[in-house]
PDB file of C-alpha atoms in Angstrom:
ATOM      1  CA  UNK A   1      32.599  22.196 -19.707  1.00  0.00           C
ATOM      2  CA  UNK A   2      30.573  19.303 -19.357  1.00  0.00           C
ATOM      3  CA  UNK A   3      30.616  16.641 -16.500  1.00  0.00           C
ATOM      4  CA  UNK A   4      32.176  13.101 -17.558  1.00  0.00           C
ATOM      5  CA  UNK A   5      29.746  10.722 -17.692  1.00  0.00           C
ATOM      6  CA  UNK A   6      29.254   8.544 -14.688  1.00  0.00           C
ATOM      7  CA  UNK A   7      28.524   5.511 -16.647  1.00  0.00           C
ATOM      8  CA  UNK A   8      32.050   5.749 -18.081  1.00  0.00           C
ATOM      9  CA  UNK A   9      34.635   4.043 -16.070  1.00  0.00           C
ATOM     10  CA  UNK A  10      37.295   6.661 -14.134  1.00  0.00           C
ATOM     11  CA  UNK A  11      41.057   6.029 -14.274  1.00  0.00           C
ATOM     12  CA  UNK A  12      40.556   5.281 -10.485  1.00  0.00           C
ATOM     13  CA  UNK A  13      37.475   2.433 -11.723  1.00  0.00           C
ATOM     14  CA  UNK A  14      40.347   1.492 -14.787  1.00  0.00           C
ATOM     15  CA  UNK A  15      42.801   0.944 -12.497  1.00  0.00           C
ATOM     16  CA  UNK A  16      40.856  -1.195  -9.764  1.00  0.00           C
ATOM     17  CA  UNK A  17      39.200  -3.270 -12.692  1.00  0.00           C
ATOM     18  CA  UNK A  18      43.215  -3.938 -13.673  1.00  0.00           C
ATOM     19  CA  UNK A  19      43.963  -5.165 -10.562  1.00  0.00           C
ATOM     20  CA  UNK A  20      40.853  -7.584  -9.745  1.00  0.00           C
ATOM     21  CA  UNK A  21      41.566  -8.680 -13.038  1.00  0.00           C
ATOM     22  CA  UNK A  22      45.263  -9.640 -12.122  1.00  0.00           C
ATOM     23  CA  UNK A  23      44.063 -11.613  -8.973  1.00  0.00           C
ATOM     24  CA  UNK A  24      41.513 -13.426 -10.681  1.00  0.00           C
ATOM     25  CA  UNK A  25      44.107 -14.601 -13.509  1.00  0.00           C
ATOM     26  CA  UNK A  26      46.457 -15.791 -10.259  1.00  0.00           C
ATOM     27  CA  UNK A  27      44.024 -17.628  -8.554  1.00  0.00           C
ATOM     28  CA  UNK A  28      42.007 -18.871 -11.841  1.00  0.00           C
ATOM     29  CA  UNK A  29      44.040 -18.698 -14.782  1.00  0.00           C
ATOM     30  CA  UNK A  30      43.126 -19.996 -18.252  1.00  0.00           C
ATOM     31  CA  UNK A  31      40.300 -21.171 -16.655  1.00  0.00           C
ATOM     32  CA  UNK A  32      39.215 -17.835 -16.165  1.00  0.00           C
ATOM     33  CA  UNK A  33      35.554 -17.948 -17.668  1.00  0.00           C
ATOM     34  CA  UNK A  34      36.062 -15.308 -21.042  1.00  0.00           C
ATOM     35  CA  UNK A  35      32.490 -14.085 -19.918  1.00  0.00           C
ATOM     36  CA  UNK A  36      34.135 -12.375 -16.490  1.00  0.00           C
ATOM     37  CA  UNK A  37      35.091  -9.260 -18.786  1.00  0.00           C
ATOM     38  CA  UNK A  38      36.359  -5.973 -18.029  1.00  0.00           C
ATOM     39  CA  UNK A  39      32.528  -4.616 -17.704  1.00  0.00           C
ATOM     40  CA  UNK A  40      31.484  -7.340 -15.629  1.00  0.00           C
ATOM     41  CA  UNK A  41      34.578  -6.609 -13.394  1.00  0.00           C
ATOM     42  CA  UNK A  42      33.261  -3.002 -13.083  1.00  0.00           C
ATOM     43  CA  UNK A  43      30.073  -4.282 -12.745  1.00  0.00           C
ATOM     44  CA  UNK A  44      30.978  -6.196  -9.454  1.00  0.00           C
ATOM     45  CA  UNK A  45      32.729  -3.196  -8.591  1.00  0.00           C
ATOM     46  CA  UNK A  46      30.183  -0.873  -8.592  1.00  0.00           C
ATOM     47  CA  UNK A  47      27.484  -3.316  -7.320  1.00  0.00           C
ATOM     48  CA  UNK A  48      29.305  -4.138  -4.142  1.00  0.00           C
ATOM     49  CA  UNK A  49      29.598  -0.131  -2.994  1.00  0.00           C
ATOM     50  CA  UNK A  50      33.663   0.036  -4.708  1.00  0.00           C
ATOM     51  CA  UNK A  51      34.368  -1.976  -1.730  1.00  0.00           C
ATOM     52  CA  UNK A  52      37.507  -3.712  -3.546  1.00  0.00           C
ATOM     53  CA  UNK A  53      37.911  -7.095  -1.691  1.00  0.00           C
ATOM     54  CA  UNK A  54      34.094  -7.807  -1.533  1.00  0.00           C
ATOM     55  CA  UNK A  55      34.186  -7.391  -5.502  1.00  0.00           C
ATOM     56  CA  UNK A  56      36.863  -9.652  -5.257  1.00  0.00           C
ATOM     57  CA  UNK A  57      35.289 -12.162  -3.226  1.00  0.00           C
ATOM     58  CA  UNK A  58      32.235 -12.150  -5.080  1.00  0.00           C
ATOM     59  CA  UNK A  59      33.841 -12.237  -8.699  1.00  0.00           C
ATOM     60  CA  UNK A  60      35.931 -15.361  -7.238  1.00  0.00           C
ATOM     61  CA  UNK A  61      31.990 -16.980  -6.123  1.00  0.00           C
ATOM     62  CA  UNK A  62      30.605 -16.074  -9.677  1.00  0.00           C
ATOM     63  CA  UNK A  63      33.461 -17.692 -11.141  1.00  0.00           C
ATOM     64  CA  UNK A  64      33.260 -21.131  -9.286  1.00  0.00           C
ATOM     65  CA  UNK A  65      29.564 -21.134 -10.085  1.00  0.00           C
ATOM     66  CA  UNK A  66      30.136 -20.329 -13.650  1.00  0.00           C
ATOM     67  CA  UNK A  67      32.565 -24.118 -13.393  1.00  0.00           C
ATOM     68  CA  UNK A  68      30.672 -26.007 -11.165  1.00  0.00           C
ATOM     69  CA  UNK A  69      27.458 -25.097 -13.603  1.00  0.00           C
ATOM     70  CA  UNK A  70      29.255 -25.488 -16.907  1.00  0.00           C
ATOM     71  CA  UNK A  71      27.841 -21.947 -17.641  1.00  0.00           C
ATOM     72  CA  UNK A  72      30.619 -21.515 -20.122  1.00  0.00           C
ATOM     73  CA  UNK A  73      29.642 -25.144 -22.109  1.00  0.00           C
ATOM     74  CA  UNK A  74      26.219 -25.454 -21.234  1.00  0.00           C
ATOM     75  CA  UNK A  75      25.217 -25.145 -25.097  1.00  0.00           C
ATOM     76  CA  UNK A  76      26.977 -28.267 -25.537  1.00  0.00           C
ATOM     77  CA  UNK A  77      24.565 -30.459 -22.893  1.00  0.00           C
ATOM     78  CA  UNK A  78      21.740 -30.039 -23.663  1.00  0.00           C
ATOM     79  CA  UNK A  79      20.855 -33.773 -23.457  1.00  0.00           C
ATOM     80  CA  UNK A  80      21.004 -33.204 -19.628  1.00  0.00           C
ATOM     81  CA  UNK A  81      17.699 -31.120 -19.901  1.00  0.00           C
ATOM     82  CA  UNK A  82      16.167 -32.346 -23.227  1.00  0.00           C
ATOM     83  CA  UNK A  83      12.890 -32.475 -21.653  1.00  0.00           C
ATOM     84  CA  UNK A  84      12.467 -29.110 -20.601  1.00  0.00           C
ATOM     85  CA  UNK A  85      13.510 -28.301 -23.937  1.00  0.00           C
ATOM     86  CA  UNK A  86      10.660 -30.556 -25.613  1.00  0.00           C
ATOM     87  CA  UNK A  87       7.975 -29.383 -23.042  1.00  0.00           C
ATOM     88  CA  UNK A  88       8.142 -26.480 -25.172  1.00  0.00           C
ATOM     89  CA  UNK A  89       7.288 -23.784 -22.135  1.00  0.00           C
ATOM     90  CA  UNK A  90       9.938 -21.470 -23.349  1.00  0.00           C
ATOM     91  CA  UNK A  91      10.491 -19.593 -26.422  1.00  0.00           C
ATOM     92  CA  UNK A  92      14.192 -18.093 -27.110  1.00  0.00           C
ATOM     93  CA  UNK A  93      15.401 -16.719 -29.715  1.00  0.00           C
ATOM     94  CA  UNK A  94      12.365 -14.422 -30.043  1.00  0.00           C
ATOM     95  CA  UNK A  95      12.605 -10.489 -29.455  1.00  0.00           C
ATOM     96  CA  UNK A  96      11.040  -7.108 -28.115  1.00  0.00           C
ATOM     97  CA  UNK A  97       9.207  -4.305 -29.336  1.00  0.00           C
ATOM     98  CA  UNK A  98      12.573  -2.609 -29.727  1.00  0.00           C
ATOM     99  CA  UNK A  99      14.456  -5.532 -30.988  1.00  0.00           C
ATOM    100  CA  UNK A 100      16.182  -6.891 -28.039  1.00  0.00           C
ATOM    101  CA  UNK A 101      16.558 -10.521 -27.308  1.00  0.00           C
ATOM    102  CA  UNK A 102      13.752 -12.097 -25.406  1.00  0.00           C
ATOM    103  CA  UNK A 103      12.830 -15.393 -24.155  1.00  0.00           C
ATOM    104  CA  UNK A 104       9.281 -15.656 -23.702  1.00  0.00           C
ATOM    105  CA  UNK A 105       8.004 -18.631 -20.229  1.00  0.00           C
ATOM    106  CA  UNK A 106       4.599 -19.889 -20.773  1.00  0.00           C
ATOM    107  CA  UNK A 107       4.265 -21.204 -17.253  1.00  0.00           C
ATOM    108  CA  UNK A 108       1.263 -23.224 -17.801  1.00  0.00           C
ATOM    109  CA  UNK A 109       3.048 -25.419 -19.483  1.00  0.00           C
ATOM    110  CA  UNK A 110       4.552 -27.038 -16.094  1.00  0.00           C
ATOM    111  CA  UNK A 111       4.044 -29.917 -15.249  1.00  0.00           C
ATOM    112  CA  UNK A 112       5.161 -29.705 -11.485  1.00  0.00           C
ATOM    113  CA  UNK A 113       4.631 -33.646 -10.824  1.00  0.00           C
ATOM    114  CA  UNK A 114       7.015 -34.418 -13.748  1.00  0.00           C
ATOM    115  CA  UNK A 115       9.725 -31.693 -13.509  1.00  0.00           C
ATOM    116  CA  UNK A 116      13.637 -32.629 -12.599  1.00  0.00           C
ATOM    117  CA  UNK A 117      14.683 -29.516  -9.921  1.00  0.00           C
ATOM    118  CA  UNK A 118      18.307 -29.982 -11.638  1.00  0.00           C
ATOM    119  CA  UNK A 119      17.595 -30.533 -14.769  1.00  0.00           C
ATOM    120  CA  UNK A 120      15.642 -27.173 -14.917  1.00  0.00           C
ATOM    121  CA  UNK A 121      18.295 -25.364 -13.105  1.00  0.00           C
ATOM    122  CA  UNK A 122      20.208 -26.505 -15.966  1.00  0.00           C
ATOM    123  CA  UNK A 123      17.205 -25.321 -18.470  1.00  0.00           C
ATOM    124  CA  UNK A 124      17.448 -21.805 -17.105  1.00  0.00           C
ATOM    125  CA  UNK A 125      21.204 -21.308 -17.126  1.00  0.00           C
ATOM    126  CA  UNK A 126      20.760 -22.577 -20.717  1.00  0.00           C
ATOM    127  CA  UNK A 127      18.098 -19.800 -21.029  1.00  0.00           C
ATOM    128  CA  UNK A 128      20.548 -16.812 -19.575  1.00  0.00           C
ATOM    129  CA  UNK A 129      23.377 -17.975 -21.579  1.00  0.00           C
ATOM    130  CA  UNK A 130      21.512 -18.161 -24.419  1.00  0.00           C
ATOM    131  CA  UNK A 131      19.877 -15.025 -24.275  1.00  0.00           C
ATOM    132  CA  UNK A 132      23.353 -13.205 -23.000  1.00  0.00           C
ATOM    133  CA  UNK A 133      24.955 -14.113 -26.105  1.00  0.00           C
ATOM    134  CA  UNK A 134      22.155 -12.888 -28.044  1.00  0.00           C
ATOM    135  CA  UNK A 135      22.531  -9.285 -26.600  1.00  0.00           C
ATOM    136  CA  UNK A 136      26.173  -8.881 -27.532  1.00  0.00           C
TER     137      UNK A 136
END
């Protein structure tokens, strides 16, 4: 008989995953960001040793970032950081040798005198987002 794979979750990871799931709907609700899903419960889970309450704690942080950030709507500002988006140093929508979603940085294309620290934070969570909802 062959060994279950450890990639799969266990009922013990199903049932753990059910119950961080339950406390984040308490303390969050509907504003529950739909990207915090089942996997990236797990995820957290697995990341932070199976230690239960720091998963917790840490889902609860990625959560409030995900709001404060507008992670979830970010798509639909992109006049905040139109001119990191007309500098033209980053190409999305392209993809790898084996046909995964890529964003390719040409860094030279910086201009560090003229660059907004916030409005490229907002560039590159427009980047991840992006590129996350490419590789569904």
């Amino acid at each position: 008989m062959q060994a279950p794979s450890p990639y799969l979750p266990s009922e013990k990871d199903t049932q753990v995953v059910a119950r961080l799931r339950a406390a984040l709907a308490e303390k969050f609700g509907s504003a529950l960001s739909p990207k915090v899903t089942d996997t990236c419960i797990l995820r957290f889970y697995r990341g932070f040793k199976e230690k239960e309450d720091v998963a917790l704690a840490e889902l609860i942080k990625h959560q409030e970032w995900r709001v404060a950030n507008n992670a979830d709507t970010i798509h639909l500002h992109t006049d905040e950081f139109l001119k990191a988006i007309e500098a033209n140093v980053t190409t999305i929508g392209a993809v790898d040798r084996n046909g995964r979603p890529a964003s390719y940085n040409f860094v030279h294309r910086h201009v560090t005198k003229d660059r907004d620290i916030t409005e490229m934070r907002k560039f590159i969570i427009y980047i991840a987002e992006t590129m996350l909802a490419a590789s569904r």
